[in-house]
CSV table of C-alpha atoms in Angstrom, one decimal:
chain,number,residue,atom,x,y,z
N,1,ASP,CA,4.6,-4.6,7.0
N,2,ALA,CA,3.5,-4.2,3.4
N,3,ARG,CA,0.3,-2.4,3.0
N,4,VAL,CA,-2.2,-1.4,0.3
N,5,THR,CA,-2.1,2.4,-0.1
N,6,GLN,CA,-5.1,4.4,-1.1
N,7,THR,CA,-5.3,8.1,-1.9
N,8,PRO,CA,-7.0,10.3,-1.0
N,9,ARG,CA,-8.2,9.3,2.4
N,10,HIS,CA,-11.0,11.8,2.3
N,11,LYS,CA,-12.6,13.6,-0.6
N,12,VAL,CA,-15.4,16.1,-0.6
N,13,THR,CA,-16.7,17.5,-3.8
N,14,GLU,CA,-19.8,18.8,-5.5
N,15,MET,CA,-22.2,16.9,-7.6
N,16,GLY,CA,-21.1,16.6,-11.2
N,17,GLN,CA,-17.4,16.7,-10.6
N,18,GLU,CA,-15.0,14.0,-11.6
N,19,VAL,CA,-13.6,11.9,-8.8
N,20,THR,CA,-10.5,9.8,-9.1
N,21,MET,CA,-9.4,7.3,-6.4
N,22,ARG,CA,-6.0,5.6,-6.5
N,23,CYS,CA,-4.7,2.4,-5.1
N,24,GLN,CA,-1.2,1.0,-4.9
N,25,PRO,CA,-1.5,-2.8,-4.2
N,26,ILE,CA,1.1,-4.7,-2.2
N,27,LEU,CA,4.1,-5.4,-4.3
N,28,GLY,CA,3.8,-8.8,-5.9
N,29,HIS,CA,0.0,-9.0,-5.5
N,30,ASN,CA,-1.6,-9.8,-8.8
N,31,THR,CA,-5.3,-9.5,-7.9
N,32,VAL,CA,-6.9,-6.1,-7.1
N,33,PHE,CA,-10.4,-5.5,-5.9
N,34,TRP,CA,-12.5,-2.3,-5.5
N,35,TYR,CA,-15.3,-2.3,-2.9
N,36,ARG,CA,-17.9,0.3,-1.9
N,37,GLN,CA,-19.1,0.3,1.7
N,38,THR,CA,-22.3,2.0,2.9
N,39,MET,CA,-24.5,1.6,5.9
N,40,MET,CA,-27.4,0.4,3.8
N,41,GLN,CA,-25.7,-2.0,1.4
N,42,GLY,CA,-22.6,-3.1,3.4
N,43,LEU,CA,-19.6,-4.1,1.3
N,44,GLU,CA,-20.3,-4.3,-2.4
N,45,LEU,CA,-17.8,-5.6,-4.9
N,46,LEU,CA,-17.5,-3.1,-7.8
N,47,ALA,CA,-14.7,-4.6,-9.9
N,48,TYR,CA,-11.6,-6.7,-9.8
N,49,PHE,CA,-8.5,-7.3,-11.8
N,50,ARG,CA,-6.1,-10.2,-12.2
N,51,ASN,CA,-2.7,-9.4,-13.7
N,52,ARG,CA,-4.1,-5.9,-14.6
N,53,ALA,CA,-6.9,-7.4,-16.7
N,54,PRO,CA,-10.4,-6.7,-15.6
N,55,LEU,CA,-12.2,-9.9,-14.7
N,56,ASP,CA,-15.5,-8.6,-13.4
N,57,ASP,CA,-16.9,-5.2,-13.2
N,58,SER,CA,-20.6,-6.1,-13.1
N,59,GLY,CA,-21.0,-4.4,-9.7
N,60,MET,CA,-20.2,-1.0,-11.2
N,61,PRO,CA,-22.7,1.5,-12.7
N,62,LYS,CA,-21.2,1.5,-16.2
N,63,ASP,CA,-22.4,4.9,-17.2
N,64,ARG,CA,-20.4,6.8,-14.6
N,65,PHE,CA,-17.9,4.5,-13.1
N,66,SER,CA,-14.7,3.2,-14.6
N,67,ALA,CA,-11.8,1.2,-13.2
N,68,GLU,CA,-8.4,0.7,-14.7
N,69,MET,CA,-4.9,-0.6,-13.9
N,70,PRO,CA,-2.4,1.4,-15.9
N,71,ASP,CA,0.4,-0.7,-14.5
N,72,ALA,CA,0.9,-3.3,-11.8
N,73,THR,CA,1.5,-0.7,-9.1
N,74,LEU,CA,-1.6,1.5,-9.7
N,75,ALA,CA,-5.3,0.9,-9.8
N,76,THR,CA,-7.8,3.7,-10.4
N,77,LEU,CA,-11.5,4.1,-9.8
N,78,LYS,CA,-13.1,7.1,-11.5
N,79,ILE,CA,-16.6,8.5,-11.1
N,80,GLN,CA,-17.8,11.0,-13.7
N,81,PRO,CA,-20.1,12.7,-13.2
N,82,SER,CA,-20.4,12.1,-9.4
N,83,GLU,CA,-23.8,12.1,-7.7
N,84,PRO,CA,-24.7,12.4,-4.0
N,85,ARG,CA,-25.7,8.7,-3.9
N,86,ASP,CA,-22.0,7.8,-4.6
N,87,SER,CA,-21.1,9.0,-1.1
N,88,ALA,CA,-19.5,6.0,0.6
N,89,VAL,CA,-16.2,4.6,1.7
N,90,TYR,CA,-14.3,3.0,-1.2
N,91,PHE,CA,-11.9,0.2,-0.4
N,92,CYS,CA,-9.1,-1.3,-2.5
N,93,ALA,CA,-7.8,-4.7,-1.7
N,94,SER,CA,-5.1,-6.9,-3.1
N,95,ASP,CA,-3.9,-10.5,-2.8
N,96,LEU,CA,-1.6,-13.0,-4.3
N,97,GLY,CA,-4.4,-14.6,-6.3
N,98,GLY,CA,-3.9,-18.2,-5.1
N,99,PHE,CA,-6.5,-20.4,-3.5
N,100,GLY,CA,-7.1,-19.3,0.1
N,101,GLN,CA,-5.1,-16.1,-0.1
N,102,PRO,CA,-6.6,-13.5,2.2
N,103,GLN,CA,-7.3,-10.0,0.9
N,104,HIS,CA,-5.3,-7.1,2.2
N,105,PHE,CA,-7.3,-3.9,2.4
N,106,GLY,CA,-6.3,-0.3,2.2
N,107,ASP,CA,-7.6,2.3,4.6
N,108,GLY,CA,-10.3,3.4,2.2
N,109,THR,CA,-11.4,6.7,0.7
N,110,ARG,CA,-14.3,8.4,2.4
N,111,LEU,CA,-16.1,10.1,-0.5
N,112,SER,CA,-18.7,12.8,0.1
N,113,ILE,CA,-20.6,14.2,-2.8
N,114,LEU,CA,-22.5,17.4,-1.9
H,1,ALA,CA,-23.5,-17.3,-6.0
H,2,GLN,CA,-22.4,-18.1,-2.5
H,3,THR,CA,-24.1,-16.3,0.3
H,4,VAL,CA,-22.8,-15.5,3.8
H,5,THR,CA,-25.2,-14.7,6.6
H,6,GLN,CA,-24.4,-13.0,9.9
H,7,SER,CA,-27.6,-13.1,11.9
H,8,GLN,CA,-26.4,-10.9,14.7
H,9,PRO,CA,-26.2,-7.2,13.7
H,10,GLU,CA,-25.0,-6.2,17.2
H,11,MET,CA,-23.4,-8.0,20.1
H,12,SER,CA,-22.0,-6.9,23.4
H,13,VAL,CA,-19.6,-8.5,25.9
H,14,GLN,CA,-18.1,-7.5,29.2
H,15,GLU,CA,-14.4,-6.9,29.3
H,16,ALA,CA,-12.5,-10.1,30.0
H,17,GLU,CA,-15.5,-12.3,29.1
H,18,THR,CA,-15.9,-14.6,26.0
H,19,VAL,CA,-18.2,-13.8,23.1
H,20,THR,CA,-19.1,-15.9,20.0
H,21,LEU,CA,-20.1,-14.3,16.7
H,22,SER,CA,-22.1,-16.4,14.3
H,23,CYS,CA,-21.7,-17.0,10.6
H,24,THR,CA,-23.4,-19.3,8.2
H,25,TYR,CA,-22.8,-19.7,4.5
H,26,ASP,CA,-24.4,-21.4,1.6
H,27,THR,CA,-22.3,-23.3,-1.0
H,28,SER,CA,-22.3,-26.5,-3.1
H,29,GLU,CA,-18.5,-26.5,-3.2
H,30,SER,CA,-16.2,-28.8,-1.2
H,31,ASP,CA,-13.1,-26.7,-1.3
H,32,TYR,CA,-13.1,-23.2,0.0
H,33,TYR,CA,-11.7,-20.9,2.6
H,34,LEU,CA,-13.4,-18.9,5.3
H,35,PHE,CA,-12.2,-15.7,6.9
H,36,TRP,CA,-13.0,-13.3,9.7
H,37,TYR,CA,-12.2,-9.6,9.3
H,38,LYS,CA,-12.3,-6.9,11.9
H,39,GLN,CA,-13.1,-3.3,11.1
H,40,PRO,CA,-12.5,-0.9,14.0
H,41,PRO,CA,-13.7,2.7,14.0
H,42,SER,CA,-10.5,3.6,12.1
H,43,ARG,CA,-12.3,1.6,9.3
H,44,GLN,CA,-9.2,-0.4,8.3
H,45,MET,CA,-10.2,-4.0,7.4
H,46,ILE,CA,-7.9,-6.4,9.4
H,47,LEU,CA,-7.7,-10.1,8.8
H,48,VAL,CA,-8.4,-11.9,12.1
H,49,ILE,CA,-8.3,-15.6,11.2
H,50,ARG,CA,-8.9,-18.0,8.3
H,51,GLN,CA,-9.9,-21.6,8.0
H,52,GLU,CA,-9.4,-24.1,5.2
H,53,ALA,CA,-12.5,-26.2,4.5
H,54,TYR,CA,-10.6,-29.4,4.1
H,55,LYS,CA,-9.0,-29.1,7.6
H,56,GLN,CA,-11.1,-30.4,10.4
H,57,GLN,CA,-9.0,-28.7,13.1
H,58,ASN,CA,-10.4,-25.4,14.1
H,59,ALA,CA,-8.1,-22.4,13.5
H,60,THR,CA,-6.8,-20.4,16.4
H,61,GLU,CA,-5.0,-17.1,16.7
H,62,ASN,CA,-4.2,-16.1,20.2
H,63,ARG,CA,-7.5,-15.1,21.8
H,64,PHE,CA,-9.4,-15.7,18.6
H,65,SER,CA,-10.7,-19.2,17.6
H,66,VAL,CA,-13.3,-20.6,15.3
H,67,ASN,CA,-15.8,-23.3,15.5
H,68,PHE,CA,-16.0,-24.7,12.0
H,69,GLN,CA,-18.9,-27.1,11.3
H,70,LYS,CA,-18.6,-28.0,7.6
H,71,ALA,CA,-21.8,-30.1,7.4
H,72,ALA,CA,-23.8,-27.4,9.1
H,73,LYS,CA,-22.0,-24.7,7.0
H,74,SER,CA,-21.3,-22.8,10.1
H,75,PHE,CA,-18.2,-20.7,11.0
H,76,SER,CA,-18.4,-18.9,14.3
H,77,LEU,CA,-15.8,-16.7,15.9
H,78,LYS,CA,-15.0,-17.0,19.5
H,79,ILE,CA,-13.2,-14.1,21.3
H,80,SER,CA,-11.8,-15.0,24.7
H,81,ASP,CA,-10.7,-12.5,27.4
H,82,SER,CA,-12.4,-9.7,25.5
H,83,GLN,CA,-10.5,-6.4,25.5
H,84,LEU,CA,-11.6,-2.9,24.8
H,85,GLY,CA,-9.6,-2.9,21.6
H,86,ASP,CA,-11.8,-5.8,20.3
H,87,ALA,CA,-14.7,-3.4,19.8
H,88,ALA,CA,-15.3,-3.3,16.0
H,89,MET,CA,-17.4,-4.5,13.2
H,90,TYR,CA,-16.7,-8.1,12.4
H,91,PHE,CA,-17.2,-9.6,8.9
H,92,CYS,CA,-17.3,-13.2,7.9
H,93,ALA,CA,-16.1,-14.0,4.4
H,94,TYR,CA,-16.0,-16.9,2.0
H,95,ARG,CA,-13.7,-17.6,-0.9
H,96,SER,CA,-14.1,-20.6,-3.2
H,97,ALA,CA,-11.3,-22.6,-4.7
H,98,THR,CA,-12.6,-21.9,-8.2
H,99,GLY,CA,-13.4,-18.2,-8.0
H,100,ASN,CA,-11.6,-15.0,-7.3
H,101,GLN,CA,-14.3,-13.3,-5.4
H,102,PHE,CA,-14.8,-12.9,-1.7
H,103,TYR,CA,-18.3,-13.0,-0.4
H,104,PHE,CA,-18.9,-11.0,2.7
H,105,GLY,CA,-21.5,-11.1,5.3
H,106,THR,CA,-23.3,-8.0,6.5
H,107,GLY,CA,-21.2,-7.7,9.7
H,108,THR,CA,-21.7,-7.9,13.4
H,109,SER,CA,-21.0,-4.8,15.5
H,110,LEU,CA,-19.3,-5.8,18.7
H,111,THR,CA,-19.3,-3.6,21.8
H,112,VAL,CA,-17.0,-4.3,24.7
H,113,ILE,CA,-18.3,-3.0,28.0
H,114,PRO,CA,-15.6,-2.0,30.6
């Protein structure tokens, strides 16, 4: 089965460090989403792309977060500088972009900022 | 924006019994899709079932079925013959015909008692 691939699966780093999370969407999927999941806030949409163009990044703290799609096979989410409150599980999801298409999720990156 | 409400933070069911998880949503749209996702402790988000709003027939997938009440804006998930592997967090989600975003509920944690 085709899957969304996220790396790394776990990341522990100190406050102030740059963090980069990567996502390889399913081949042929043209819409990519980044979510953050915490116990307190649940699933929050951070940003999403259609055909590599950012459509909405209103969920991201702009001063420290950035999301890009350098090409159709790679999406990145960067945090610089990282803070302890950024500790969460970050999910990438992709879909075909059509009406009713389900999202396919990666396994997530568990990020811990010390 | 659309909202999705899951009013049951936690549910439990005896193995082999049936359980129903509730979901309501708020929308002014007539065309949309609804989804249930399962998130086991491994944290992978797995699509369980989806329902098109214009279809009156309730979707079924093996032991999983939905009760879709469009007028009441209700979309409950029924799990029959519950198994230990069904223990997970279950998320209800909405996707409109006109937008790209998914709107997720806060989740229901299901425990299956042996």
